[in-house]
């Protein structure tokens, strides 16, 4: 955080993801006076005031002294928010966590050239996020380092080489928490059907998910190897996995993520078309 700690950061938008980043930055040594937030909701501004964050209703006022501006608004309002600010981002690094909005579209709306696009996910709310990051080759290594340090406040940040890969990031990690929640729901329901109390089934499922993830992160073995280590020949785990294989669970997961990637591409195109209509 050595580079980031010397920066003033302004957020346009103060929702859950912005608040997660703010909390992560402060926990890593950031001073509240270095952070400014513009938000249209008085309720949101009050929440941030309670955290000693300076808040504004006007975006231009919030970003004026910023070295870094983080865009954290809903995609459908982005054009309305940014067009009045065109030209106000000179000498500022923009980090966008707005889903489906391309670097080129942000450049058109802001006139800026120093832009990093990020696809975060909701575990950022508990500082365990997984963020896909992209910037064009014209963005300096210093700006990339700065963006990496800022996003590290809420989890893991990984760079992709092509912007089109952000759609794959969306499919894998952006939507990914929902897949694991779906599996948890199913395991809890199965535990209840097998005679366990719901609280017991829930606690066992969640702790098992946490433990498996931690094992996979800390081990030098691949998830495939770890699965094989748990699977005794003709044992209980094998009996369950054989059912998964007969149902083609692995193939279905791959098909599902391909569908998520395709939908991400479609939404990005729909948003781009709407913005072009707005500009015209």
PDB file of N, CA and C in Angstrom, residues 17-113:
ATOM      1  N   UNK A  17     -20.308  -2.078  -2.579  1.00  0.00           N
ATOM      2  CA  UNK A  17     -18.953  -2.371  -3.035  1.00  0.00           C
ATOM      3  C   UNK A  17     -18.008  -1.216  -2.715  1.00  0.00           C
ATOM      4  N   UNK A  18     -18.488   0.006  -2.870  1.00  0.00           N
ATOM      5  CA  UNK A  18     -17.673   1.165  -2.500  1.00  0.00           C
ATOM      6  C   UNK A  18     -17.368   1.132  -1.009  1.00  0.00           C
ATOM      7  N   UNK A  19     -18.364   0.833  -0.197  1.00  0.00           N
ATOM      8  CA  UNK A  19     -18.157   0.773   1.250  1.00  0.00           C
ATOM      9  C   UNK A  19     -17.190  -0.344   1.622  1.00  0.00           C
ATOM     10  N   UNK A  20     -17.237  -1.459   0.881  1.00  0.00           N
ATOM     11  CA  UNK A  20     -16.300  -2.555   1.134  1.00  0.00           C
ATOM     12  C   UNK A  20     -14.868  -2.097   0.864  1.00  0.00           C
ATOM     13  N   UNK A  21     -14.668  -1.401  -0.248  1.00  0.00           N
ATOM     14  CA  UNK A  21     -13.332  -0.896  -0.581  1.00  0.00           C
ATOM     15  C   UNK A  21     -12.856   0.130   0.446  1.00  0.00           C
ATOM     16  N   UNK A  22     -13.749   1.002   0.849  1.00  0.00           N
ATOM     17  CA  UNK A  22     -13.391   2.017   1.842  1.00  0.00           C
ATOM     18  C   UNK A  22     -12.978   1.358   3.154  1.00  0.00           C
ATOM     19  N   UNK A  23     -13.763   0.380   3.604  1.00  0.00           N
ATOM     20  CA  UNK A  23     -13.428  -0.323   4.838  1.00  0.00           C
ATOM     21  C   UNK A  23     -12.094  -1.040   4.741  1.00  0.00           C
ATOM     22  N   UNK A  24     -11.842  -1.659   3.585  1.00  0.00           N
ATOM     23  CA  UNK A  24     -10.576  -2.353   3.384  1.00  0.00           C
ATOM     24  C   UNK A  24      -9.393  -1.402   3.370  1.00  0.00           C
ATOM     25  N   UNK A  25      -9.565  -0.249   2.727  1.00  0.00           N
ATOM     26  CA  UNK A  25      -8.487   0.737   2.667  1.00  0.00           C
ATOM     27  C   UNK A  25      -8.147   1.265   4.058  1.00  0.00           C
ATOM     28  N   UNK A  26      -9.173   1.569   4.827  1.00  0.00           N
ATOM     29  CA  UNK A  26      -8.938   2.094   6.175  1.00  0.00           C
ATOM     30  C   UNK A  26      -8.262   1.048   7.054  1.00  0.00           C
ATOM     31  N   UNK A  27      -8.669  -0.215   6.906  1.00  0.00           N
ATOM     32  CA  UNK A  27      -8.060  -1.283   7.707  1.00  0.00           C
ATOM     33  C   UNK A  27      -6.587  -1.473   7.362  1.00  0.00           C
ATOM     34  N   UNK A  28      -6.189  -1.000   6.182  1.00  0.00           N
ATOM     35  CA  UNK A  28      -4.794  -1.142   5.754  1.00  0.00           C
ATOM     36  C   UNK A  28      -3.982   0.134   5.951  1.00  0.00           C
ATOM     37  N   UNK A  29      -4.532   1.075   6.692  1.00  0.00           N
ATOM     38  CA  UNK A  29      -3.750   2.247   7.049  1.00  0.00           C
ATOM     39  C   UNK A  29      -4.139   3.536   6.366  1.00  0.00           C
ATOM     40  N   UNK A  30      -5.165   3.480   5.511  1.00  0.00           N
ATOM     41  CA  UNK A  30      -5.610   4.695   4.852  1.00  0.00           C
ATOM     42  C   UNK A  30      -6.261   5.630   5.869  1.00  0.00           C
ATOM     43  N   UNK A  31      -6.065   6.923   5.692  1.00  0.00           N
ATOM     44  CA  UNK A  31      -6.666   7.921   6.576  1.00  0.00           C
ATOM     45  C   UNK A  31      -8.001   8.365   5.978  1.00  0.00           C
ATOM     46  N   UNK A  32      -9.019   8.465   6.823  1.00  0.00           N
ATOM     47  CA  UNK A  32     -10.356   8.816   6.346  1.00  0.00           C
ATOM     48  C   UNK A  32     -10.376  10.118   5.559  1.00  0.00           C
ATOM     49  N   UNK A  33      -9.527  11.082   5.951  1.00  0.00           N
ATOM     50  CA  UNK A  33      -9.531  12.385   5.280  1.00  0.00           C
ATOM     51  C   UNK A  33      -9.029  12.315   3.845  1.00  0.00           C
ATOM     52  N   UNK A  34      -8.424  11.175   3.456  1.00  0.00           N
ATOM     53  CA  UNK A  34      -7.960  11.006   2.080  1.00  0.00           C
ATOM     54  C   UNK A  34      -9.058  10.474   1.157  1.00  0.00           C
ATOM     55  N   UNK A  35     -10.232  10.191   1.727  1.00  0.00           N
ATOM     56  CA  UNK A  35     -11.317   9.565   0.971  1.00  0.00           C
ATOM     57  C   UNK A  35     -12.510  10.508   0.909  1.00  0.00           C
ATOM     58  N   UNK A  36     -13.059  10.683  -0.289  1.00  0.00           N
ATOM     59  CA  UNK A  36     -14.261  11.482  -0.503  1.00  0.00           C
ATOM     60  C   UNK A  36     -15.237  10.650  -1.320  1.00  0.00           C
ATOM     61  N   UNK A  37     -16.522  10.828  -1.050  1.00  0.00           N
ATOM     62  CA  UNK A  37     -17.545  10.034  -1.744  1.00  0.00           C
ATOM     63  C   UNK A  37     -18.694  10.930  -2.149  1.00  0.00           C
ATOM     64  N   UNK A  38     -19.136  10.777  -3.396  1.00  0.00           N
ATOM     65  CA  UNK A  38     -20.385  11.421  -3.825  1.00  0.00           C
ATOM     66  C   UNK A  38     -21.453  10.345  -3.952  1.00  0.00           C
ATOM     67  N   UNK A  39     -22.624  10.640  -3.396  1.00  0.00           N
ATOM     68  CA  UNK A  39     -23.732   9.684  -3.438  1.00  0.00           C
ATOM     69  C   UNK A  39     -25.040  10.464  -3.450  1.00  0.00           C
ATOM     70  N   UNK A  40     -25.994  10.070  -4.283  1.00  0.00           N
ATOM     71  CA  UNK A  40     -27.262  10.802  -4.357  1.00  0.00           C
ATOM     72  C   UNK A  40     -28.174  10.569  -3.158  1.00  0.00           C
ATOM     73  N   UNK A  41     -27.949   9.453  -2.446  1.00  0.00           N
ATOM     74  CA  UNK A  41     -28.830   9.080  -1.345  1.00  0.00           C
ATOM     75  C   UNK A  41     -28.354   9.678  -0.026  1.00  0.00           C
ATOM     76  N   UNK A  42     -29.236  10.404   0.649  1.00  0.00           N
ATOM     77  CA  UNK A  42     -28.892  10.960   1.959  1.00  0.00           C
ATOM     78  C   UNK A  42     -28.641   9.840   2.968  1.00  0.00           C
ATOM     79  N   UNK A  43     -29.364   8.740   2.837  1.00  0.00           N
ATOM     80  CA  UNK A  43     -29.145   7.598   3.734  1.00  0.00           C
ATOM     81  C   UNK A  43     -27.729   7.067   3.594  1.00  0.00           C
ATOM     82  N   UNK A  44     -27.270   6.921   2.355  1.00  0.00           N
ATOM     83  CA  UNK A  44     -25.897   6.449   2.118  1.00  0.00           C
ATOM     84  C   UNK A  44     -24.886   7.442   2.656  1.00  0.00           C
ATOM     85  N   UNK A  45     -25.130   8.724   2.444  1.00  0.00           N
ATOM     86  CA  UNK A  45     -24.192   9.745   2.932  1.00  0.00           C
ATOM     87  C   UNK A  45     -24.109   9.721   4.457  1.00  0.00           C
ATOM     88  N   UNK A  46     -25.232   9.470   5.106  1.00  0.00           N
ATOM     89  CA  UNK A  46     -25.230   9.405   6.576  1.00  0.00           C
ATOM     90  C   UNK A  46     -24.430   8.207   7.074  1.00  0.00           C
ATOM     91  N   UNK A  47     -24.559   7.079   6.376  1.00  0.00           N
ATOM     92  CA  UNK A  47     -23.790   5.890   6.756  1.00  0.00           C
ATOM     93  C   UNK A  47     -22.295   6.183   6.672  1.00  0.00           C
ATOM     94  N   UNK A  48     -21.896   6.866   5.611  1.00  0.00           N
ATOM     95  CA  UNK A  48     -20.478   7.176   5.412  1.00  0.00           C
ATOM     96  C   UNK A  48     -19.997   8.246   6.389  1.00  0.00           C
ATOM     97  N   UNK A  49     -20.861   9.198   6.712  1.00  0.00           N
ATOM     98  CA  UNK A  49     -20.483  10.218   7.704  1.00  0.00           C
ATOM     99  C   UNK A  49     -20.156   9.577   9.046  1.00  0.00           C
ATOM    100  N   UNK A  50     -20.908   8.544   9.390  1.00  0.00           N
ATOM    101  CA  UNK A  50     -20.664   7.850  10.656  1.00  0.00           C
ATOM    102  C   UNK A  50     -19.287   7.190  10.680  1.00  0.00           C
ATOM    103  N   UNK A  51     -18.712   6.968   9.478  1.00  0.00           N
ATOM    104  CA  UNK A  51     -17.363   6.390   9.382  1.00  0.00           C
ATOM    105  C   UNK A  51     -16.301   7.466   9.179  1.00  0.00           C
ATOM    106  N   UNK A  52     -16.727   8.726   9.384  1.00  0.00           N
ATOM    107  CA  UNK A  52     -15.825   9.881   9.260  1.00  0.00           C
ATOM    108  C   UNK A  52     -15.322  10.092   7.826  1.00  0.00           C
ATOM    109  N   UNK A  53     -16.137   9.708   6.854  1.00  0.00           N
ATOM    110  CA  UNK A  53     -15.819   9.923   5.448  1.00  0.00           C
ATOM    111  C   UNK A  53     -16.514  11.200   4.976  1.00  0.00           C
ATOM    112  N   UNK A  54     -15.778  12.045   4.249  1.00  0.00           N
ATOM    113  CA  UNK A  54     -16.365  13.275   3.721  1.00  0.00           C
ATOM    114  C   UNK A  54     -17.246  12.941   2.521  1.00  0.00           C
ATOM    115  N   UNK A  55     -18.478  13.391   2.539  1.00  0.00           N
ATOM    116  CA  UNK A  55     -19.445  13.017   1.507  1.00  0.00           C
ATOM    117  C   UNK A  55     -19.989  14.266   0.808  1.00  0.00           C
ATOM    118  N   UNK A  56     -20.457  14.040  -0.421  1.00  0.00           N
ATOM    119  CA  UNK A  56     -20.954  15.136  -1.256  1.00  0.00           C
ATOM    120  C   UNK A  56     -22.157  14.650  -2.057  1.00  0.00           C
ATOM    121  N   UNK A  57     -23.011  15.569  -2.391  1.00  0.00           N
ATOM    122  CA  UNK A  57     -24.106  15.248  -3.304  1.00  0.00           C
ATOM    123  C   UNK A  57     -23.718  15.559  -4.746  1.00  0.00           C
ATOM    124  N   UNK A  58     -22.690  16.404  -4.922  1.00  0.00           N
ATOM    125  CA  UNK A  58     -22.228  16.788  -6.258  1.00  0.00           C
ATOM    126  C   UNK A  58     -20.958  16.015  -6.622  1.00  0.00           C
ATOM    127  N   UNK A  59     -20.997  15.326  -7.752  1.00  0.00           N
ATOM    128  CA  UNK A  59     -19.843  14.519  -8.166  1.00  0.00           C
ATOM    129  C   UNK A  59     -18.603  15.363  -8.432  1.00  0.00           C
ATOM    130  N   UNK A  60     -18.780  16.502  -9.090  1.00  0.00           N
ATOM    131  CA  UNK A  60     -17.636  17.347  -9.440  1.00  0.00           C
ATOM    132  C   UNK A  60     -16.884  17.806  -8.198  1.00  0.00           C
ATOM    133  N   UNK A  61     -17.615  18.122  -7.154  1.00  0.00           N
ATOM    134  CA  UNK A  61     -16.984  18.567  -5.912  1.00  0.00           C
ATOM    135  C   UNK A  61     -16.202  17.429  -5.254  1.00  0.00           C
ATOM    136  N   UNK A  62     -16.755  16.234  -5.337  1.00  0.00           N
ATOM    137  CA  UNK A  62     -16.111  15.078  -4.700  1.00  0.00           C
ATOM    138  C   UNK A  62     -14.799  14.713  -5.382  1.00  0.00           C
ATOM    139  N   UNK A  63     -14.722  14.817  -6.707  1.00  0.00           N
ATOM    140  CA  UNK A  63     -13.545  14.319  -7.415  1.00  0.00           C
ATOM    141  C   UNK A  63     -12.466  15.377  -7.621  1.00  0.00           C
ATOM    142  N   UNK A  64     -12.774  16.631  -7.320  1.00  0.00           N
ATOM    143  CA  UNK A  64     -11.835  17.727  -7.638  1.00  0.00           C
ATOM    144  C   UNK A  64     -10.412  17.474  -7.146  1.00  0.00           C
ATOM    145  N   UNK A  65     -10.178  17.079  -5.890  1.00  0.00           N
ATOM    146  CA  UNK A  65      -8.793  16.931  -5.422  1.00  0.00           C
ATOM    147  C   UNK A  65      -8.240  15.515  -5.595  1.00  0.00           C
ATOM    148  N   UNK A  66      -8.964  14.643  -6.262  1.00  0.00           N
ATOM    149  CA  UNK A  66      -8.605  13.220  -6.274  1.00  0.00           C
ATOM    150  C   UNK A  66      -7.430  12.905  -7.188  1.00  0.00           C
ATOM    151  N   UNK A  67      -6.599  11.987  -6.733  1.00  0.00           N
ATOM    152  CA  UNK A  67      -5.589  11.373  -7.597  1.00  0.00           C
ATOM    153  C   UNK A  67      -6.181  10.156  -8.300  1.00  0.00           C
ATOM    154  N   UNK A  68      -7.103   9.480  -7.612  1.00  0.00           N
ATOM    155  CA  UNK A  68      -7.762   8.286  -8.138  1.00  0.00           C
ATOM    156  C   UNK A  68      -9.264   8.456  -7.971  1.00  0.00           C
ATOM    157  N   UNK A  69     -10.013   8.164  -9.033  1.00  0.00           N
ATOM    158  CA  UNK A  69     -11.476   8.190  -8.964  1.00  0.00           C
ATOM    159  C   UNK A  69     -11.985   6.779  -9.221  1.00  0.00           C
ATOM    160  N   UNK A  70     -12.787   6.271  -8.303  1.00  0.00           N
ATOM    161  CA  UNK A  70     -13.355   4.935  -8.446  1.00  0.00           C
ATOM    162  C   UNK A  70     -14.829   5.076  -8.819  1.00  0.00           C
ATOM    163  N   UNK A  71     -15.181   4.555  -9.983  1.00  0.00           N
ATOM    164  CA  UNK A  71     -16.563   4.585 -10.456  1.00  0.00           C
ATOM    165  C   UNK A  71     -17.289   3.386  -9.876  1.00  0.00           C
ATOM    166  N   UNK A  72     -18.321   3.649  -9.070  1.00  0.00           N
ATOM    167  CA  UNK A  72     -19.024   2.571  -8.376  1.00  0.00           C
ATOM    168  C   UNK A  72     -20.527   2.798  -8.427  1.00  0.00           C
ATOM    169  N   UNK A  73     -21.017   3.089  -9.629  1.00  0.00           N
ATOM    170  CA  UNK A  73     -22.454   3.320  -9.820  1.00  0.00           C
ATOM    171  C   UNK A  73     -23.044   2.198 -10.658  1.00  0.00           C
ATOM    172  N   UNK A  74     -24.357   2.170 -10.751  1.00  0.00           N
ATOM    173  CA  UNK A  74     -25.021   1.161 -11.571  1.00  0.00           C
ATOM    174  C   UNK A  74     -24.808   1.480 -13.052  1.00  0.00           C
ATOM    175  N   UNK A  75     -24.656   0.442 -13.889  1.00  0.00           N
ATOM    176  CA  UNK A  75     -24.349   0.672 -15.309  1.00  0.00           C
ATOM    177  C   UNK A  75     -25.355   1.566 -16.014  1.00  0.00           C
ATOM    178  N   UNK A  76     -26.628   1.412 -15.673  1.00  0.00           N
ATOM    179  CA  UNK A  76     -27.663   2.141 -16.416  1.00  0.00           C
ATOM    180  C   UNK A  76     -27.652   3.641 -16.159  1.00  0.00           C
ATOM    181  N   UNK A  77     -26.979   4.098 -15.094  1.00  0.00           N
ATOM    182  CA  UNK A  77     -26.938   5.541 -14.822  1.00  0.00           C
ATOM    183  C   UNK A  77     -25.575   6.156 -15.153  1.00  0.00           C
ATOM    184  N   UNK A  78     -24.643   5.336 -15.635  1.00  0.00           N
ATOM    185  CA  UNK A  78     -23.277   5.811 -15.812  1.00  0.00           C
ATOM    186  C   UNK A  78     -23.190   6.985 -16.780  1.00  0.00           C
ATOM    187  N   UNK A  79     -23.876   6.909 -17.906  1.00  0.00           N
ATOM    188  CA  UNK A  79     -23.796   7.988 -18.890  1.00  0.00           C
ATOM    189  C   UNK A  79     -24.306   9.298 -18.303  1.00  0.00           C
ATOM    190  N   UNK A  80     -25.426   9.246 -17.584  1.00  0.00           N
ATOM    191  CA  UNK A  80     -25.972  10.452 -16.952  1.00  0.00           C
ATOM    192  C   UNK A  80     -24.995  11.044 -15.942  1.00  0.00           C
ATOM    193  N   UNK A  81     -24.281  10.157 -15.240  1.00  0.00           N
ATOM    194  CA  UNK A  81     -23.342  10.606 -14.213  1.00  0.00           C
ATOM    195  C   UNK A  81     -22.088  11.225 -14.828  1.00  0.00           C
ATOM    196  N   UNK A  82     -21.549  10.586 -15.873  1.00  0.00           N
ATOM    197  CA  UNK A  82     -20.233  10.971 -16.371  1.00  0.00           C
ATOM    198  C   UNK A  82     -20.241  12.090 -17.401  1.00  0.00           C
ATOM    199  N   UNK A  83     -21.266  12.164 -18.213  1.00  0.00           N
ATOM    200  CA  UNK A  83     -21.229  13.177 -19.282  1.00  0.00           C
ATOM    201  C   UNK A  83     -21.054  14.603 -18.770  1.00  0.00           C
ATOM    202  N   UNK A  84     -21.692  15.004 -17.671  1.00  0.00           N
ATOM    203  CA  UNK A  84     -21.455  16.371 -17.166  1.00  0.00           C
ATOM    204  C   UNK A  84     -20.034  16.572 -16.636  1.00  0.00           C
ATOM    205  N   UNK A  85     -19.302  15.467 -16.418  1.00  0.00           N
ATOM    206  CA  UNK A  85     -17.945  15.549 -15.872  1.00  0.00           C
ATOM    207  C   UNK A  85     -16.877  15.403 -16.947  1.00  0.00           C
ATOM    208  N   UNK A  86     -17.275  15.372 -18.214  1.00  0.00           N
ATOM    209  CA  UNK A  86     -16.307  15.178 -19.295  1.00  0.00           C
ATOM    210  C   UNK A  86     -15.212  16.244 -19.224  1.00  0.00           C
ATOM    211  N   UNK A  87     -13.969  15.770 -19.211  1.00  0.00           N
ATOM    212  CA  UNK A  87     -12.835  16.671 -19.126  1.00  0.00           C
ATOM    213  C   UNK A  87     -12.374  16.964 -17.713  1.00  0.00           C
ATOM    214  N   UNK A  88     -13.106  16.456 -16.709  1.00  0.00           N
ATOM    215  CA  UNK A  88     -12.762  16.746 -15.305  1.00  0.00           C
ATOM    216  C   UNK A  88     -11.806  15.716 -14.707  1.00  0.00           C
ATOM    217  N   UNK A  89     -11.333  14.768 -15.539  1.00  0.00           N
ATOM    218  CA  UNK A  89     -10.512  13.674 -15.021  1.00  0.00           C
ATOM    219  C   UNK A  89      -9.046  13.792 -15.425  1.00  0.00           C
ATOM    220  N   UNK A  90      -8.647  14.970 -15.841  1.00  0.00           N
ATOM    221  CA  UNK A  90      -7.249  15.165 -16.230  1.00  0.00           C
ATOM    222  C   UNK A  90      -6.323  14.894 -15.039  1.00  0.00           C
ATOM    223  N   UNK A  91      -5.260  14.127 -15.316  1.00  0.00           N
ATOM    224  CA  UNK A  91      -4.275  13.768 -14.283  1.00  0.00           C
ATOM    225  C   UNK A  91      -4.862  12.891 -13.174  1.00  0.00           C
ATOM    226  N   UNK A  92      -5.939  12.192 -13.483  1.00  0.00           N
ATOM    227  CA  UNK A  92      -6.539  11.288 -12.510  1.00  0.00           C
ATOM    228  C   UNK A  92      -6.587   9.866 -13.086  1.00  0.00           C
ATOM    229  N   UNK A  93      -6.351   8.889 -12.234  1.00  0.00           N
ATOM    230  CA  UNK A  93      -6.525   7.493 -12.616  1.00  0.00           C
ATOM    231  C   UNK A  93      -7.963   7.102 -12.321  1.00  0.00           C
ATOM    232  N   UNK A  94      -8.650   6.552 -13.327  1.00  0.00           N
ATOM    233  CA  UNK A  94     -10.010   6.054 -13.132  1.00  0.00           C
ATOM    234  C   UNK A  94      -9.953   4.541 -12.940  1.00  0.00           C
ATOM    235  N   UNK A  95     -10.574   4.073 -11.869  1.00  0.00           N
ATOM    236  CA  UNK A  95     -10.780   2.635 -11.661  1.00  0.00           C
ATOM    237  C   UNK A  95     -12.282   2.404 -11.701  1.00  0.00           C
ATOM    238  N   UNK A  96     -12.739   1.635 -12.671  1.00  0.00           N
ATOM    239  CA  UNK A  96     -14.167   1.377 -12.824  1.00  0.00           C
ATOM    240  C   UNK A  96     -14.511  -0.023 -12.337  1.00  0.00           C
ATOM    241  N   UNK A  97     -15.456  -0.096 -11.405  1.00  0.00           N
ATOM    242  CA  UNK A  97     -15.990  -1.397 -10.987  1.00  0.00           C
ATOM    243  C   UNK A  97     -17.433  -1.546 -11.475  1.00  0.00           C
ATOM    244  N   UNK A  98     -17.753  -0.807 -12.549  1.00  0.00           N
ATOM    245  CA  UNK A  98     -19.100  -0.832 -13.124  1.00  0.00           C
ATOM    246  C   UNK A  98     -19.187  -2.000 -14.106  1.00  0.00           C
ATOM    247  N   UNK A  99     -20.092  -2.913 -13.849  1.00  0.00           N
ATOM    248  CA  UNK A  99     -20.196  -4.128 -14.661  1.00  0.00           C
ATOM    249  C   UNK A  99     -20.589  -3.808 -16.097  1.00  0.00           C
ATOM    250  N   UNK A 100     -19.892  -4.448 -17.050  1.00  0.00           N
ATOM    251  CA  UNK A 100     -20.283  -4.393 -18.450  1.00  0.00           C
ATOM    252  C   UNK A 100     -19.853  -3.156 -19.202  1.00  0.00           C
ATOM    253  N   UNK A 101     -19.122  -2.251 -18.570  1.00  0.00           N
ATOM    254  CA  UNK A 101     -18.754  -0.991 -19.221  1.00  0.00           C
ATOM    255  C   UNK A 101     -17.299  -1.073 -19.689  1.00  0.00           C
ATOM    256  N   UNK A 102     -17.090  -0.923 -20.980  1.00  0.00           N
ATOM    257  CA  UNK A 102     -15.757  -1.072 -21.557  1.00  0.00           C
ATOM    258  C   UNK A 102     -14.891   0.151 -21.293  1.00  0.00           C
ATOM    259  N   UNK A 103     -13.595  -0.058 -21.431  1.00  0.00           N
ATOM    260  CA  UNK A 103     -12.650   1.038 -21.302  1.00  0.00           C
ATOM    261  C   UNK A 103     -12.947   2.121 -22.339  1.00  0.00           C
ATOM    262  N   UNK A 104     -13.235   1.715 -23.570  1.00  0.00           N
ATOM    263  CA  UNK A 104     -13.504   2.685 -24.632  1.00  0.00           C
ATOM    264  C   UNK A 104     -14.722   3.540 -24.307  1.00  0.00           C
ATOM    265  N   UNK A 105     -15.751   2.922 -23.739  1.00  0.00           N
ATOM    266  CA  UNK A 105     -16.960   3.673 -23.392  1.00  0.00           C
ATOM    267  C   UNK A 105     -16.669   4.679 -22.278  1.00  0.00           C
ATOM    268  N   UNK A 106     -15.897   4.282 -21.293  1.00  0.00           N
ATOM    269  CA  UNK A 106     -15.526   5.203 -20.214  1.00  0.00           C
ATOM    270  C   UNK A 106     -14.699   6.358 -20.777  1.00  0.00           C
ATOM    271  N   UNK A 107     -13.807   6.049 -21.711  1.00  0.00           N
ATOM    272  CA  UNK A 107     -12.983   7.094 -22.330  1.00  0.00           C
ATOM    273  C   UNK A 107     -13.869   8.101 -23.085  1.00  0.00           C
ATOM    274  N   UNK A 108     -14.857   7.587 -23.809  1.00  0.00           N
ATOM    275  CA  UNK A 108     -15.759   8.474 -24.531  1.00  0.00           C
ATOM    276  C   UNK A 108     -16.521   9.397 -23.584  1.00  0.00           C
ATOM    277  N   UNK A 109     -16.946   8.863 -22.456  1.00  0.00           N
ATOM    278  CA  UNK A 109     -17.776   9.615 -21.526  1.00  0.00           C
ATOM    279  C   UNK A 109     -16.980  10.595 -20.671  1.00  0.00           C
ATOM    280  N   UNK A 110     -15.683  10.309 -20.479  1.00  0.00           N
ATOM    281  CA  UNK A 110     -14.891  11.132 -19.553  1.00  0.00           C
ATOM    282  C   UNK A 110     -13.802  11.946 -20.224  1.00  0.00           C
ATOM    283  N   UNK A 111     -13.334  11.488 -21.381  1.00  0.00           N
ATOM    284  CA  UNK A 111     -12.175  12.111 -22.005  1.00  0.00           C
ATOM    285  C   UNK A 111     -10.867  11.678 -21.370  1.00  0.00           C
ATOM    286  N   UNK A 112     -10.917  10.738 -20.425  1.00  0.00           N
ATOM    287  CA  UNK A 112      -9.725  10.274 -19.714  1.00  0.00           C
ATOM    288  C   UNK A 112      -9.001   9.192 -20.503  1.00  0.00           C
ATOM    289  N   UNK A 113      -7.736   8.980 -20.190  1.00  0.00           N
ATOM    290  CA  UNK A 113      -6.945   7.928 -20.840  1.00  0.00           C
ATOM    291  C   UNK A 113      -6.382   6.924 -19.831  1.00  0.00           C
TER     292      UNK A 113
END
